[in-house]
Short mmCIF file of C-alpha atoms and ligand atoms in Angstrom, two decimals:
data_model
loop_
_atom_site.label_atom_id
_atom_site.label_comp_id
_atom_site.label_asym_id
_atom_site.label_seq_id
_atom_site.Cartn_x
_atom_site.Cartn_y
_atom_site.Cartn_z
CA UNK A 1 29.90 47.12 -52.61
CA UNK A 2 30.63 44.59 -49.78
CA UNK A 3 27.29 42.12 -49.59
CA UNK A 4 25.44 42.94 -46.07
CA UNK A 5 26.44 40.28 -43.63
CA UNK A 6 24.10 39.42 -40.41
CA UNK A 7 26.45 39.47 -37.15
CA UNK A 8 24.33 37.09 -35.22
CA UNK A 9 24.08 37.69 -31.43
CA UNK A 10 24.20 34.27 -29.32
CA UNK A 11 20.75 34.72 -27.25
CA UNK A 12 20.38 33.48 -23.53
CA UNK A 13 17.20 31.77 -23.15
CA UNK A 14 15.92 30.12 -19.88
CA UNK A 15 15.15 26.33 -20.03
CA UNK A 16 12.84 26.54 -17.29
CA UNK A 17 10.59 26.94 -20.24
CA UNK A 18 10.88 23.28 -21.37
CA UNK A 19 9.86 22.40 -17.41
CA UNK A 20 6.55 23.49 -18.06
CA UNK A 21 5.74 22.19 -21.16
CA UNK A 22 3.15 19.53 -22.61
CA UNK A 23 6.29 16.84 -23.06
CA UNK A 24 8.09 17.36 -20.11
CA UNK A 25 5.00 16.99 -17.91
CA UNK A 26 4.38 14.00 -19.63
CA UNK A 27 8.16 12.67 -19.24
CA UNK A 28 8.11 13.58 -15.57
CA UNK A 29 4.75 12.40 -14.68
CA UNK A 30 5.25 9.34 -16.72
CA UNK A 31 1.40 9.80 -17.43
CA UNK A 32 -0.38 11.22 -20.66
CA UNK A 33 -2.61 14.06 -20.21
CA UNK A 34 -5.66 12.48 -19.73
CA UNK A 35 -4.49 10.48 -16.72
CA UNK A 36 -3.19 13.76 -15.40
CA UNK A 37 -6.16 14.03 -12.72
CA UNK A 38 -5.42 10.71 -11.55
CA UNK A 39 -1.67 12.06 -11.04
CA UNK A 40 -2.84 15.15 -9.13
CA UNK A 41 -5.03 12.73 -6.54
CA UNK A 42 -2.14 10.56 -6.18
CA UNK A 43 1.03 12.80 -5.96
CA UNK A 44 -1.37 15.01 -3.34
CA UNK A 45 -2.84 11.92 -1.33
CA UNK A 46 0.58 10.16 -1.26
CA UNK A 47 2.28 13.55 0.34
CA UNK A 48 -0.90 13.56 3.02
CA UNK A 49 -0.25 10.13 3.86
CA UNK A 50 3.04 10.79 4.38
CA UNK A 51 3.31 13.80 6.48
CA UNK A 52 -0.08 12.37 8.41
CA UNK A 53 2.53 9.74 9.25
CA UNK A 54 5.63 11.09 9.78
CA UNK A 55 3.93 13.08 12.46
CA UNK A 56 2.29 9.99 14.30
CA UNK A 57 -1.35 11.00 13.25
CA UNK A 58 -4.37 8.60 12.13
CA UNK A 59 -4.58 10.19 8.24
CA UNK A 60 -8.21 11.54 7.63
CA UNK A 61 -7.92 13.23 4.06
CA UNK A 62 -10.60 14.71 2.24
CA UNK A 63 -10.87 14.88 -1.64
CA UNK A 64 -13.11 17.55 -3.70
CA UNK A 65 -13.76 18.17 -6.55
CA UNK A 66 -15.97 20.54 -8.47
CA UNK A 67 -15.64 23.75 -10.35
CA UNK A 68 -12.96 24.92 -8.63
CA UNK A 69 -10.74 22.05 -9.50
CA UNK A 70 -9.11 18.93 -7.30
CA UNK A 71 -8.16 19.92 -3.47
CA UNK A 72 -6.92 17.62 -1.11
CA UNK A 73 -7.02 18.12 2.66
CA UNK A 74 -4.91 16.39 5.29
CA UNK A 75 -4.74 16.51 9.13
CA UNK A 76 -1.02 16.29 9.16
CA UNK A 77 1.71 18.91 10.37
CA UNK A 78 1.36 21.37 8.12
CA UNK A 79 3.56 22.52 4.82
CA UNK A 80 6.11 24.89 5.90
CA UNK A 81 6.82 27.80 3.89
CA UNK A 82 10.43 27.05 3.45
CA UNK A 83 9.83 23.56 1.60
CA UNK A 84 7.17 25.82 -0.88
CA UNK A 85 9.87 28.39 -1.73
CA UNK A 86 12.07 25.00 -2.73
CA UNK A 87 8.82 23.39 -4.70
CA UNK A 88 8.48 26.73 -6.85
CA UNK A 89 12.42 27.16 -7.32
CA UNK A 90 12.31 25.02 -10.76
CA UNK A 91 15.89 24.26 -10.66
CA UNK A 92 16.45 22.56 -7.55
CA UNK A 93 14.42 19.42 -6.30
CA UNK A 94 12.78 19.83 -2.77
CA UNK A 95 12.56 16.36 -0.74
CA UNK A 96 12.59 15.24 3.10
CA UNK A 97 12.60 11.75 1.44
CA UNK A 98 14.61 11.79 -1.60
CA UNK A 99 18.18 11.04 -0.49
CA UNK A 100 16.69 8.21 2.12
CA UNK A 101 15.79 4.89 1.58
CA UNK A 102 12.68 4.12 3.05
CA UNK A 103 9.67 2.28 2.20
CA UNK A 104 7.80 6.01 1.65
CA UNK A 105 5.20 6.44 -1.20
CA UNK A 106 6.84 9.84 -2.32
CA UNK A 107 10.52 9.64 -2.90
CA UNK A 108 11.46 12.14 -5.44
CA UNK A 109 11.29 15.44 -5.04
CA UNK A 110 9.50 16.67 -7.94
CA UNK A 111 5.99 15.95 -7.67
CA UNK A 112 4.49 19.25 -6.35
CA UNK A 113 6.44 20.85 -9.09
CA UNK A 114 5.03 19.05 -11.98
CA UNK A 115 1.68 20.11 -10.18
CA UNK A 116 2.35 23.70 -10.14
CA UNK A 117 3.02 23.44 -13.58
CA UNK A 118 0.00 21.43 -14.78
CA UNK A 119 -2.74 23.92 -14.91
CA UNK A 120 -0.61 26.35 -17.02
CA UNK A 121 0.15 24.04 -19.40
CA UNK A 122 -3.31 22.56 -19.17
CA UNK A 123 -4.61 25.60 -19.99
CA UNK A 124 -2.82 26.17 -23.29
CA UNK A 125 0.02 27.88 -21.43
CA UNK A 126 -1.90 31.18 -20.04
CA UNK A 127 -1.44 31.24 -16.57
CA UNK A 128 -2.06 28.50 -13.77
CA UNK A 129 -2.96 28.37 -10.32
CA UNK A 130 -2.39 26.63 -7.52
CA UNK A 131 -3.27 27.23 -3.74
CA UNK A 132 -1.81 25.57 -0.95
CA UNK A 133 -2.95 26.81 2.49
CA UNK A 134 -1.20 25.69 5.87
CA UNK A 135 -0.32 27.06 8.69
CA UNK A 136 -2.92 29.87 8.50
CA UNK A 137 -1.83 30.52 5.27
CA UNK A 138 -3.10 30.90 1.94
CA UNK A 139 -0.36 30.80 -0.49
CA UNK A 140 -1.67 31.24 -3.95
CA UNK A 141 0.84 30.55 -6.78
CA UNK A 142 -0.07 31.76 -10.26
CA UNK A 143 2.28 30.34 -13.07
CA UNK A 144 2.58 32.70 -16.67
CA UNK A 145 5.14 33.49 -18.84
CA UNK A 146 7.21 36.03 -19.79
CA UNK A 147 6.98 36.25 -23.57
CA UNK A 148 9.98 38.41 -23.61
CA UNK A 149 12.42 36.10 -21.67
CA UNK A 150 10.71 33.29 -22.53
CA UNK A 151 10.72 31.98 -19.29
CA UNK A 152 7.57 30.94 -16.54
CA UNK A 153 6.67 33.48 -14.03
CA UNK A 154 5.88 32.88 -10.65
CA UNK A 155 3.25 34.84 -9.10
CA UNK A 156 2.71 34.23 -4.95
CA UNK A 157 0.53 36.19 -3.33
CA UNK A 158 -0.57 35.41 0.45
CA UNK A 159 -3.43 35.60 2.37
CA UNK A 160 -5.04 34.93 5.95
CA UNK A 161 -6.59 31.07 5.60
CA UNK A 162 -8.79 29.11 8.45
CA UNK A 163 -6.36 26.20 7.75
CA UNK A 164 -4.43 25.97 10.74
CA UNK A 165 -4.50 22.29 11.10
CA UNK A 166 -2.94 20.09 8.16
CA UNK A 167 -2.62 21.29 4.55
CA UNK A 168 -4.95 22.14 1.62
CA UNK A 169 -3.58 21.73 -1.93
CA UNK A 170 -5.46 22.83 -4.17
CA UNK A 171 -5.11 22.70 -8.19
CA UNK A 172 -7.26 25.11 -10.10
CA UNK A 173 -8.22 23.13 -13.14
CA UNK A 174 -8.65 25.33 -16.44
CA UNK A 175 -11.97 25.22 -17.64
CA UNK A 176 -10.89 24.57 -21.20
CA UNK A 177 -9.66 21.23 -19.93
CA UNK A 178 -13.08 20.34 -18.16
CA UNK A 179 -13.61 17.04 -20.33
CA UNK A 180 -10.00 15.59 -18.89
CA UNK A 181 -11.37 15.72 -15.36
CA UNK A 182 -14.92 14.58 -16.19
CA UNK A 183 -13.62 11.60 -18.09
CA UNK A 184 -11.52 10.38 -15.63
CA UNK A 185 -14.21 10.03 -13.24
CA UNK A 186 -14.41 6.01 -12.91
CA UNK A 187 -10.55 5.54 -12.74
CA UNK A 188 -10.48 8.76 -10.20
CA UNK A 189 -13.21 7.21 -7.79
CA UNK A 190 -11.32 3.43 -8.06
CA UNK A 191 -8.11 5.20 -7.32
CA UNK A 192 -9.48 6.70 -4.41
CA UNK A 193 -10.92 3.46 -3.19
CA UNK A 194 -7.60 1.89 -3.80
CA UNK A 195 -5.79 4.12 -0.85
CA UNK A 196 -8.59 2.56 1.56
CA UNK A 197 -8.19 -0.62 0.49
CA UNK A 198 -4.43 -0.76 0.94
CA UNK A 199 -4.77 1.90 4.27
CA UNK A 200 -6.61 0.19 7.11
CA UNK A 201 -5.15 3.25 9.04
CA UNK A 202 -6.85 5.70 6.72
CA UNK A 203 -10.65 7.41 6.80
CA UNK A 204 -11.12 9.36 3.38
CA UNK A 205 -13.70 11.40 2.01
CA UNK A 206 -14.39 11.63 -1.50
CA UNK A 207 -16.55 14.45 -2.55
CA UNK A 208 -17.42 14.49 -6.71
CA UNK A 209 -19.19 17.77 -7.51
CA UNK A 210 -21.63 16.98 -4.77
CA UNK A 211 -21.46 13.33 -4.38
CA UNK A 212 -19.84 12.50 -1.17
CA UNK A 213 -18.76 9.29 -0.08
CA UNK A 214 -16.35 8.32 3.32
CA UNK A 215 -14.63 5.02 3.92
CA UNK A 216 -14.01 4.73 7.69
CA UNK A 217 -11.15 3.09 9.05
CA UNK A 218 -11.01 -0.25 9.91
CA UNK A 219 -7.96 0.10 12.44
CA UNK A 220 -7.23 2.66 14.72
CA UNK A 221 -4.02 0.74 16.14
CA UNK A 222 -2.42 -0.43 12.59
CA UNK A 223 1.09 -0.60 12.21
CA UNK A 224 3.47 0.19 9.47
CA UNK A 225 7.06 1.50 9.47
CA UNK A 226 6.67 5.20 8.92
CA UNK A 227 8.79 8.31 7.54
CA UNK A 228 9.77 9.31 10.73
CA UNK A 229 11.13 6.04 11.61
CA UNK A 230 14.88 5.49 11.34
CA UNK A 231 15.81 3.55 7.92
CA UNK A 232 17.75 0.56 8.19
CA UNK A 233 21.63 0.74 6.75
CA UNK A 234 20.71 -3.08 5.27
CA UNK A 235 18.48 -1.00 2.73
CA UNK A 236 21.50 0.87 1.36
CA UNK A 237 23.56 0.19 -1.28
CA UNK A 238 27.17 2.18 -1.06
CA UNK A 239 25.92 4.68 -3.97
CA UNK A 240 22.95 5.43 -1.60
CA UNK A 241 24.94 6.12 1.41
CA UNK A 242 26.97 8.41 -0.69
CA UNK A 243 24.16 9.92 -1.96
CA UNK A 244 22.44 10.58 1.90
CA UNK A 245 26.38 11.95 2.90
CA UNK A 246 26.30 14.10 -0.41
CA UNK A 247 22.51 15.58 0.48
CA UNK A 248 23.84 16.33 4.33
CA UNK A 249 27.40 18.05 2.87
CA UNK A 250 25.17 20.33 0.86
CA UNK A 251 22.58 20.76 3.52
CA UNK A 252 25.66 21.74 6.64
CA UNK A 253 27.70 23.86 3.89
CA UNK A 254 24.24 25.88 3.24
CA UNK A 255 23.04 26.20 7.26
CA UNK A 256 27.05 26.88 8.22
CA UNK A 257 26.88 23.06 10.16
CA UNK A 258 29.25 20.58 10.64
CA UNK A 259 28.39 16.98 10.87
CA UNK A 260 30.05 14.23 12.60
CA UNK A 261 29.87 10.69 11.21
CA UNK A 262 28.77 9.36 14.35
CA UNK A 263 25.73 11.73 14.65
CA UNK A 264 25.02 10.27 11.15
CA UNK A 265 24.91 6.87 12.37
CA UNK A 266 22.98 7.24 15.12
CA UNK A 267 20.63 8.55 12.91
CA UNK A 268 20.15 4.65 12.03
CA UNK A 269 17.96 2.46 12.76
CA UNK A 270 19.85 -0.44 15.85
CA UNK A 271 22.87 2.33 15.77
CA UNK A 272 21.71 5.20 18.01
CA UNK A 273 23.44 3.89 21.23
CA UNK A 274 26.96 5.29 22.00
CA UNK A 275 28.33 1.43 22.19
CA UNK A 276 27.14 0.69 18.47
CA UNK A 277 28.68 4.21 17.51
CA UNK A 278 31.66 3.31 19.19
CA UNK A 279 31.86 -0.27 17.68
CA UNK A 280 31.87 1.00 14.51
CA UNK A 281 34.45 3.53 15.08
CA UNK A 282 36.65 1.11 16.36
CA UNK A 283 36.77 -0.72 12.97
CA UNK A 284 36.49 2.39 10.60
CA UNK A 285 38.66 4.50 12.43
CA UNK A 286 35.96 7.40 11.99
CA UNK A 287 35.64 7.94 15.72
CA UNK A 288 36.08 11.82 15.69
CA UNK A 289 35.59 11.98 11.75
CA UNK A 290 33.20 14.25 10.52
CA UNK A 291 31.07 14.20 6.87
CA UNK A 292 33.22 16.81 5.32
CA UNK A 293 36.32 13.66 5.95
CA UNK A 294 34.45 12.23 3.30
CA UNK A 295 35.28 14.78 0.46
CA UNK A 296 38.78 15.79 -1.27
CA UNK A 297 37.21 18.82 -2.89
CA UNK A 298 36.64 17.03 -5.78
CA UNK A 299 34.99 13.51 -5.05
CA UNK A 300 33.78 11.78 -2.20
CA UNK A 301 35.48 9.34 -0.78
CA UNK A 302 34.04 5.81 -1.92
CA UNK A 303 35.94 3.14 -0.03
CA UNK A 304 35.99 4.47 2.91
CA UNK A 305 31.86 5.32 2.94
CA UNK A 306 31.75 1.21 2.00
CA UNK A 307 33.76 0.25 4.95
CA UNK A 308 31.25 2.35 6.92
CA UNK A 309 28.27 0.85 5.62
CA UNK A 310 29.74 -2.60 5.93
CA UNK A 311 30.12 -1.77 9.64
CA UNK A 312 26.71 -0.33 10.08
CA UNK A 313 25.10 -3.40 8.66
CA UNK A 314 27.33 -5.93 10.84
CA UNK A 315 26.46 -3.90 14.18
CA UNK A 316 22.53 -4.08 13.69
CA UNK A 317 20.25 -6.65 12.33
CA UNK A 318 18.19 -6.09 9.26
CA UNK A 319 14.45 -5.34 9.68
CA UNK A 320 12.04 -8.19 9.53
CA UNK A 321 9.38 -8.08 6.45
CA UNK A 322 6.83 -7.88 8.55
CA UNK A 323 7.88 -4.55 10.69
CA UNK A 324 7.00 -3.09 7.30
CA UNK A 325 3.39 -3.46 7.73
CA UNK A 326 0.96 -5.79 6.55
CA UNK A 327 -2.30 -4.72 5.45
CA UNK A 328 -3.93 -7.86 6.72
CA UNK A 329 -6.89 -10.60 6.02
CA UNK A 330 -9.14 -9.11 8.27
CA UNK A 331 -9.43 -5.40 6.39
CA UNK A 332 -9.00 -6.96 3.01
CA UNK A 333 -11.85 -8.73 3.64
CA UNK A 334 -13.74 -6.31 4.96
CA UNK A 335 -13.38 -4.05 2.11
CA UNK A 336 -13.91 -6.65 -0.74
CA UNK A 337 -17.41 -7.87 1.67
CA UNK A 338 -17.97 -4.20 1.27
CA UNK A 339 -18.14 -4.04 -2.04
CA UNK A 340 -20.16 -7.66 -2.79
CA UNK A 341 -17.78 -10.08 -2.69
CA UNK A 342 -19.32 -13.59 -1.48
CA UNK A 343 -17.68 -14.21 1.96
CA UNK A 344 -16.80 -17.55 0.32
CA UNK A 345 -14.86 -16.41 -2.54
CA UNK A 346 -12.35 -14.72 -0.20
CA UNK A 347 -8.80 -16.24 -0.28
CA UNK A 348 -5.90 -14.13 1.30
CA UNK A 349 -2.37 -14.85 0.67
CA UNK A 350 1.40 -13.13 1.76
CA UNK A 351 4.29 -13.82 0.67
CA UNK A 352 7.41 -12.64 2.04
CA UNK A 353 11.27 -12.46 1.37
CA UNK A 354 14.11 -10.96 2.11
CA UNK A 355 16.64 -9.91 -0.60
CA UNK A 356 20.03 -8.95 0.46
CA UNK A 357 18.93 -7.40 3.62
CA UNK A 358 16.20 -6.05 2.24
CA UNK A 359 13.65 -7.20 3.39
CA UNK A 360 9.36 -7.22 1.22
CA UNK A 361 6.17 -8.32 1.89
CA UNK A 362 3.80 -9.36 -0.89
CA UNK A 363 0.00 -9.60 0.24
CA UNK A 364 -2.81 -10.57 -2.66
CA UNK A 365 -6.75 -10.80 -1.77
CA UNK A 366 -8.85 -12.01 -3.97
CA UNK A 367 -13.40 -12.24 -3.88
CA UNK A 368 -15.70 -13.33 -6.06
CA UNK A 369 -19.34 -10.50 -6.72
CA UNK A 370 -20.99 -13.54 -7.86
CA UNK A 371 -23.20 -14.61 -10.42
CA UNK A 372 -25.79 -11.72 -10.87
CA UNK A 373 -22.79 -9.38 -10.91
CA UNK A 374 -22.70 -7.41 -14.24
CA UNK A 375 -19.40 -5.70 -13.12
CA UNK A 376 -15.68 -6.09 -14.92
CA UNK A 377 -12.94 -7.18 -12.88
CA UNK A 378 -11.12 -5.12 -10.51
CA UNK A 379 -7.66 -5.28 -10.16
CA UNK A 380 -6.23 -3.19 -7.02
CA UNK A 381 -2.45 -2.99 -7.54
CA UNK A 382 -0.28 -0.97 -4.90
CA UNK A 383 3.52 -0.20 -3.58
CA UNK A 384 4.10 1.15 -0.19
CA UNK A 385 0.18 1.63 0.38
CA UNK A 386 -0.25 3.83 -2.47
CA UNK A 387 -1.66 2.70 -5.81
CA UNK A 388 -0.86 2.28 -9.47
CA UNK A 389 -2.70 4.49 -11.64
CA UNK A 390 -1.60 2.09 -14.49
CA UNK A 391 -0.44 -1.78 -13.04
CA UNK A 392 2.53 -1.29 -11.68
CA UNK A 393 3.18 -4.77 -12.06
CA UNK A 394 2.59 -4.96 -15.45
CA UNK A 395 6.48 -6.23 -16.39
CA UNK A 396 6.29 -9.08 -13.70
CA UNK A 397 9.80 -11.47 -14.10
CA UNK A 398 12.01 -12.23 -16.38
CA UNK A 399 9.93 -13.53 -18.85
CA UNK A 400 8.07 -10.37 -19.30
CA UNK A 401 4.83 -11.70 -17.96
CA UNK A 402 2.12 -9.03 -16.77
CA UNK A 403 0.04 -9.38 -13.84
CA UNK A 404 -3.02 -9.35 -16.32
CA UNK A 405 -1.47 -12.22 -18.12
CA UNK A 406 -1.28 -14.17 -15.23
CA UNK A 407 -4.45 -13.57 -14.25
CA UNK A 408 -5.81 -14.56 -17.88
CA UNK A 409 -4.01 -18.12 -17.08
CA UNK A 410 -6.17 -18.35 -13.93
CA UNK A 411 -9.65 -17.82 -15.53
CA UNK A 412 -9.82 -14.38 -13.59
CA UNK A 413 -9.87 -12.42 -17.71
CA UNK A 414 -11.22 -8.76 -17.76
CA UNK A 415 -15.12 -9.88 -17.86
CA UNK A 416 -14.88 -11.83 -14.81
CA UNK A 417 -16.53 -9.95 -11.63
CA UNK A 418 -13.63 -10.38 -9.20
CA UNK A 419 -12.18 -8.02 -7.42
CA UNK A 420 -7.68 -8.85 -7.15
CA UNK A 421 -5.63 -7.14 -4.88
CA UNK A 422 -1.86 -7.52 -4.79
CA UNK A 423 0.26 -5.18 -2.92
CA UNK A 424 3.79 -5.16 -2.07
CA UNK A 425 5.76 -3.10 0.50
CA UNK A 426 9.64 -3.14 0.19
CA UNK A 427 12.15 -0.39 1.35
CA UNK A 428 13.73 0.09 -2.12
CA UNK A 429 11.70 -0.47 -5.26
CA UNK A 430 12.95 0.56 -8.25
CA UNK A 431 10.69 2.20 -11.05
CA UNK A 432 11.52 2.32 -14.85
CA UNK A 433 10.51 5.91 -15.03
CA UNK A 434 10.08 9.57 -13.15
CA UNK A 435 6.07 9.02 -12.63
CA UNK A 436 6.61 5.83 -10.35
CA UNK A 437 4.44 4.32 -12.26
CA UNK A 438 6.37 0.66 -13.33
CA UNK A 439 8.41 -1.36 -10.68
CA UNK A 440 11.27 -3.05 -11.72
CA UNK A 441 11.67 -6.46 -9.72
CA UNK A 442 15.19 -7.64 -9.45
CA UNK A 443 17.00 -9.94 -12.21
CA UNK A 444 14.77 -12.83 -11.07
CA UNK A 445 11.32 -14.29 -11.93
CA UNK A 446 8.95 -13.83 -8.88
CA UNK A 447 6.06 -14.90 -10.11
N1 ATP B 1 0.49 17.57 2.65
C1 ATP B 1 1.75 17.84 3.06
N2 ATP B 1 2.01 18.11 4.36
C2 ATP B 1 3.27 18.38 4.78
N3 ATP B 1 4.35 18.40 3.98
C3 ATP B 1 4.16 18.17 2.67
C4 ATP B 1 2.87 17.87 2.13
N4 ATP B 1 2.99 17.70 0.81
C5 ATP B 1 4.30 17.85 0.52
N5 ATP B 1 5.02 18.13 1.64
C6 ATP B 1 6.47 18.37 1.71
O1 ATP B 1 6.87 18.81 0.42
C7 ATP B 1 7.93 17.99 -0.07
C8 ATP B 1 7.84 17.93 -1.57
O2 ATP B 1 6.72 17.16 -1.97
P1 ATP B 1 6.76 16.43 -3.38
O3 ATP B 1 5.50 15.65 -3.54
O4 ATP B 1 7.08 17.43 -4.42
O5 ATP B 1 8.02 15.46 -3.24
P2 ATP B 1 8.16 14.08 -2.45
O6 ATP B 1 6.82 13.69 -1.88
O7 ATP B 1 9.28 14.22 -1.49
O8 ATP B 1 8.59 13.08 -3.60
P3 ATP B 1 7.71 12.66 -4.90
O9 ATP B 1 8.16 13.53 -6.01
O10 ATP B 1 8.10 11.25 -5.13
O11 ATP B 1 6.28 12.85 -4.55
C9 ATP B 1 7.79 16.67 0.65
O12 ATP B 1 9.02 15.98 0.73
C10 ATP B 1 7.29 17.12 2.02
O13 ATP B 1 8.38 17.54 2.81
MG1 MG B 2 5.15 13.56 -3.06
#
């Protein structure tokens, strides 16, 4: 008798799984669990500053937390409903910043969707919720599982809302999870009074189950180069322009739009005039050219986008460090007077540079809480007015030293009450990882 043999069948299963597990959050976070709450204020204070901006309002965000979990509230223009489809369609990325470069705090595309998915995996995989409401709107996204496909479930049910002004995110935070949020209190609070420190422009509320607290702000008329501003070519390298030409190709083919190469210029910032457009036409030879020039079919065309950007960075001059936006003495000290620091102690310093067009401003603060202070240092750290949750400098120059180190060498160690603030604004920064969480500066020792 012929032994039984086993024809296997090759099984399908969806990966979207992995997305919304315990190890991918963590990869694409960059941030262990229990620093997730600090993620969720960041990731959803970041996007308010952002779209406050964009749309030329003074940001006034409110924080709560309590039972219900974290919500953040902006004044800004409102989420529309076509950017959430993209945020809970787990195989695409969904970004008005992404493919730009641009000093913006979000850049990625991914950050509402590692929200979605945190209270389902918080929750030991269940089911997760997550409510945004704009627009009159209340869009309430439940995450599960299939256990049969193996693959996450998306759940969006709607509702009337009295949010017709701004946006409401709010994450639903499992209960079984409570200790996470409660323990990351102190970090959660400092975090919060990091945005103020670093946004003169910005008046927050924080509300703790109960315990409210607002930081006014100090400058109704502060200027910084925002998202809706045009990005300078000087800030692209060619693999960046290609990347921007790629985004649009996609974009036209999908909307049924062609683009012209000179309506992509003009998009630029010292290139909308017709004589720059035409400038540069007369030396690329692009003058009627439009994006889809660019691609064989198979590749896009690399020389010829680097002869473009070579033209679009000789016809306008690169951005000045400090149209990026400088925080300022006069708010830095305001804040660190606010919290104790002897008037004395102050010392304010900025730094800034240009590197290969592009240009970065560093700005450190630094006050003394004096002798009868019993508190720890404070170290403020920031990029692009939006804080680290771990030191984002904390792989300064070549040599490997951290910002901690240095301060060490400068009798400022951990039990010193001083409060250090050191932010830096620069068009491109490069992180080491998905959460945004470590900058990489250049080849060269900065310190
Ligand atoms: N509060 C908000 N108001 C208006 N639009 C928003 C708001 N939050 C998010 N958006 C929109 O949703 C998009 C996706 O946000 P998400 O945070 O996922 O990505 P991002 O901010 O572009 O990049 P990153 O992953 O670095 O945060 C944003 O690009 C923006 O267009
Ligand atoms: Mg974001």
């Amino acid at each position: 008798m012929a032994t039984p043999t086993l024809e296997r069948t090759t099984f399908r299963t969806s990966r979207l799984l992995d997305f919304v597990s315990r190890k991918e959050l963590i990869a694409q976070t960059g941030h262990p669990e229990d620093q997730w709450p600090l993620v969720v204020l960041k990731e959803l204070v970041d996007n308010a500053l952002d779209a406050c901006e964009g749309a030329g309002q003074l940001p006034t965000v409110k924080v709560t937390v309590d039972a219900e979990g974290i919500a953040v509230e902006d004044n800004g223009p409102g989420l529309p409903e076509t950017t959430l489809d993209g945020v809970l369609d787990f195989s695409i990325r969904v970004s008005n910043r992404e493919a730009y470069v641009s000093p913006t705090r979000g850049a990625q595309g991914n950050a509402l969707k590692t929200l979605v998915a945190m209270p389902f995996v918080l929750s030991g995989e269940e089911s997760g919720q997550v409510d945004v409401s704009s627009n009159g709107k209340l869009h309430r996204i439940t995450l599960g599982v299939d256990q049969i496909r193996q693959e996450p479930t998306i759940r969006r049910e709607e509702a009337v809302s009295s949010v017709t002004n701004g946006t409401v995110v709010r994450l639903h935070w499992p209960d079984s999870a409570s200790s996470l949020l409660t323990d990351s209190k102190g970090r959660f609070l400092q975090i919060a009074f990091d945005y103020v420190v670093l946004n003169p422009h910005l008046t927050l509320t924080v509300d703790w189950f109960g315990e409210a607290r607002t930081w006014k702000r100090t400058d109704l008329a502060w200027e910084k180069w925002k998202p809706n501003q045009p990005t300078s070519p000087h800030w692209y390298r060619v693999d960046h322009l290609e990347r921007l030409i790629g985004a649009y190709l996609a974009h036209d083919a999908d909307n049924g739009h062609v683009r012209m190469v000179r309506d992509l210029v003009a998009e630029f910032r010292g290139l909308s005039s017709t004589a720059k457009q035409k400038a540069i036409a007369s030396v690329t030879g692009l003058g009627r050219a439009s994006l889809t020039d660019f691609w064989d079919g198979e590749q896009l065309d690399h020389e010829t986008i680097a002869s473009l950007l070579e033209a679009m960075k000789l016809n306008s001059r690169p951005v000045k460090s400090a149209d990026l936006g400088i925080i300022g003495r006069d708010h830095l000290a305001f804040r660190l007077a606010e919290q104790g620091c002897t008037p004395e102690s102050f010392t304010y310093k900025k730094v800034e540079g240009d590197e290969d067009g592009v240009p970065w401003v560093l700005e450190t603060a630094f006050g003394w809480l004096g002798e009868e202070s019993d508190r720890p240092r404070r170290i403020v750290t920031g990029v692009n007015w939006s804080p680290g949750i771990v030191d984002p400098f904390r792989e300064l120059g070549r040599g490997g030293q951290s910002l901690s180190g240095h301060l060490a060498q400068l009798r400022a160690g951990p039990k010193e009450p001083i409060i250090f603030v050191l932010h830096l604004a620069k068009p491109r920064v490069e992180y080491t990882d998905r959460g945004k969480s470590a900058v990489v500066i250049g080849g060269r020792d900065e310190s």
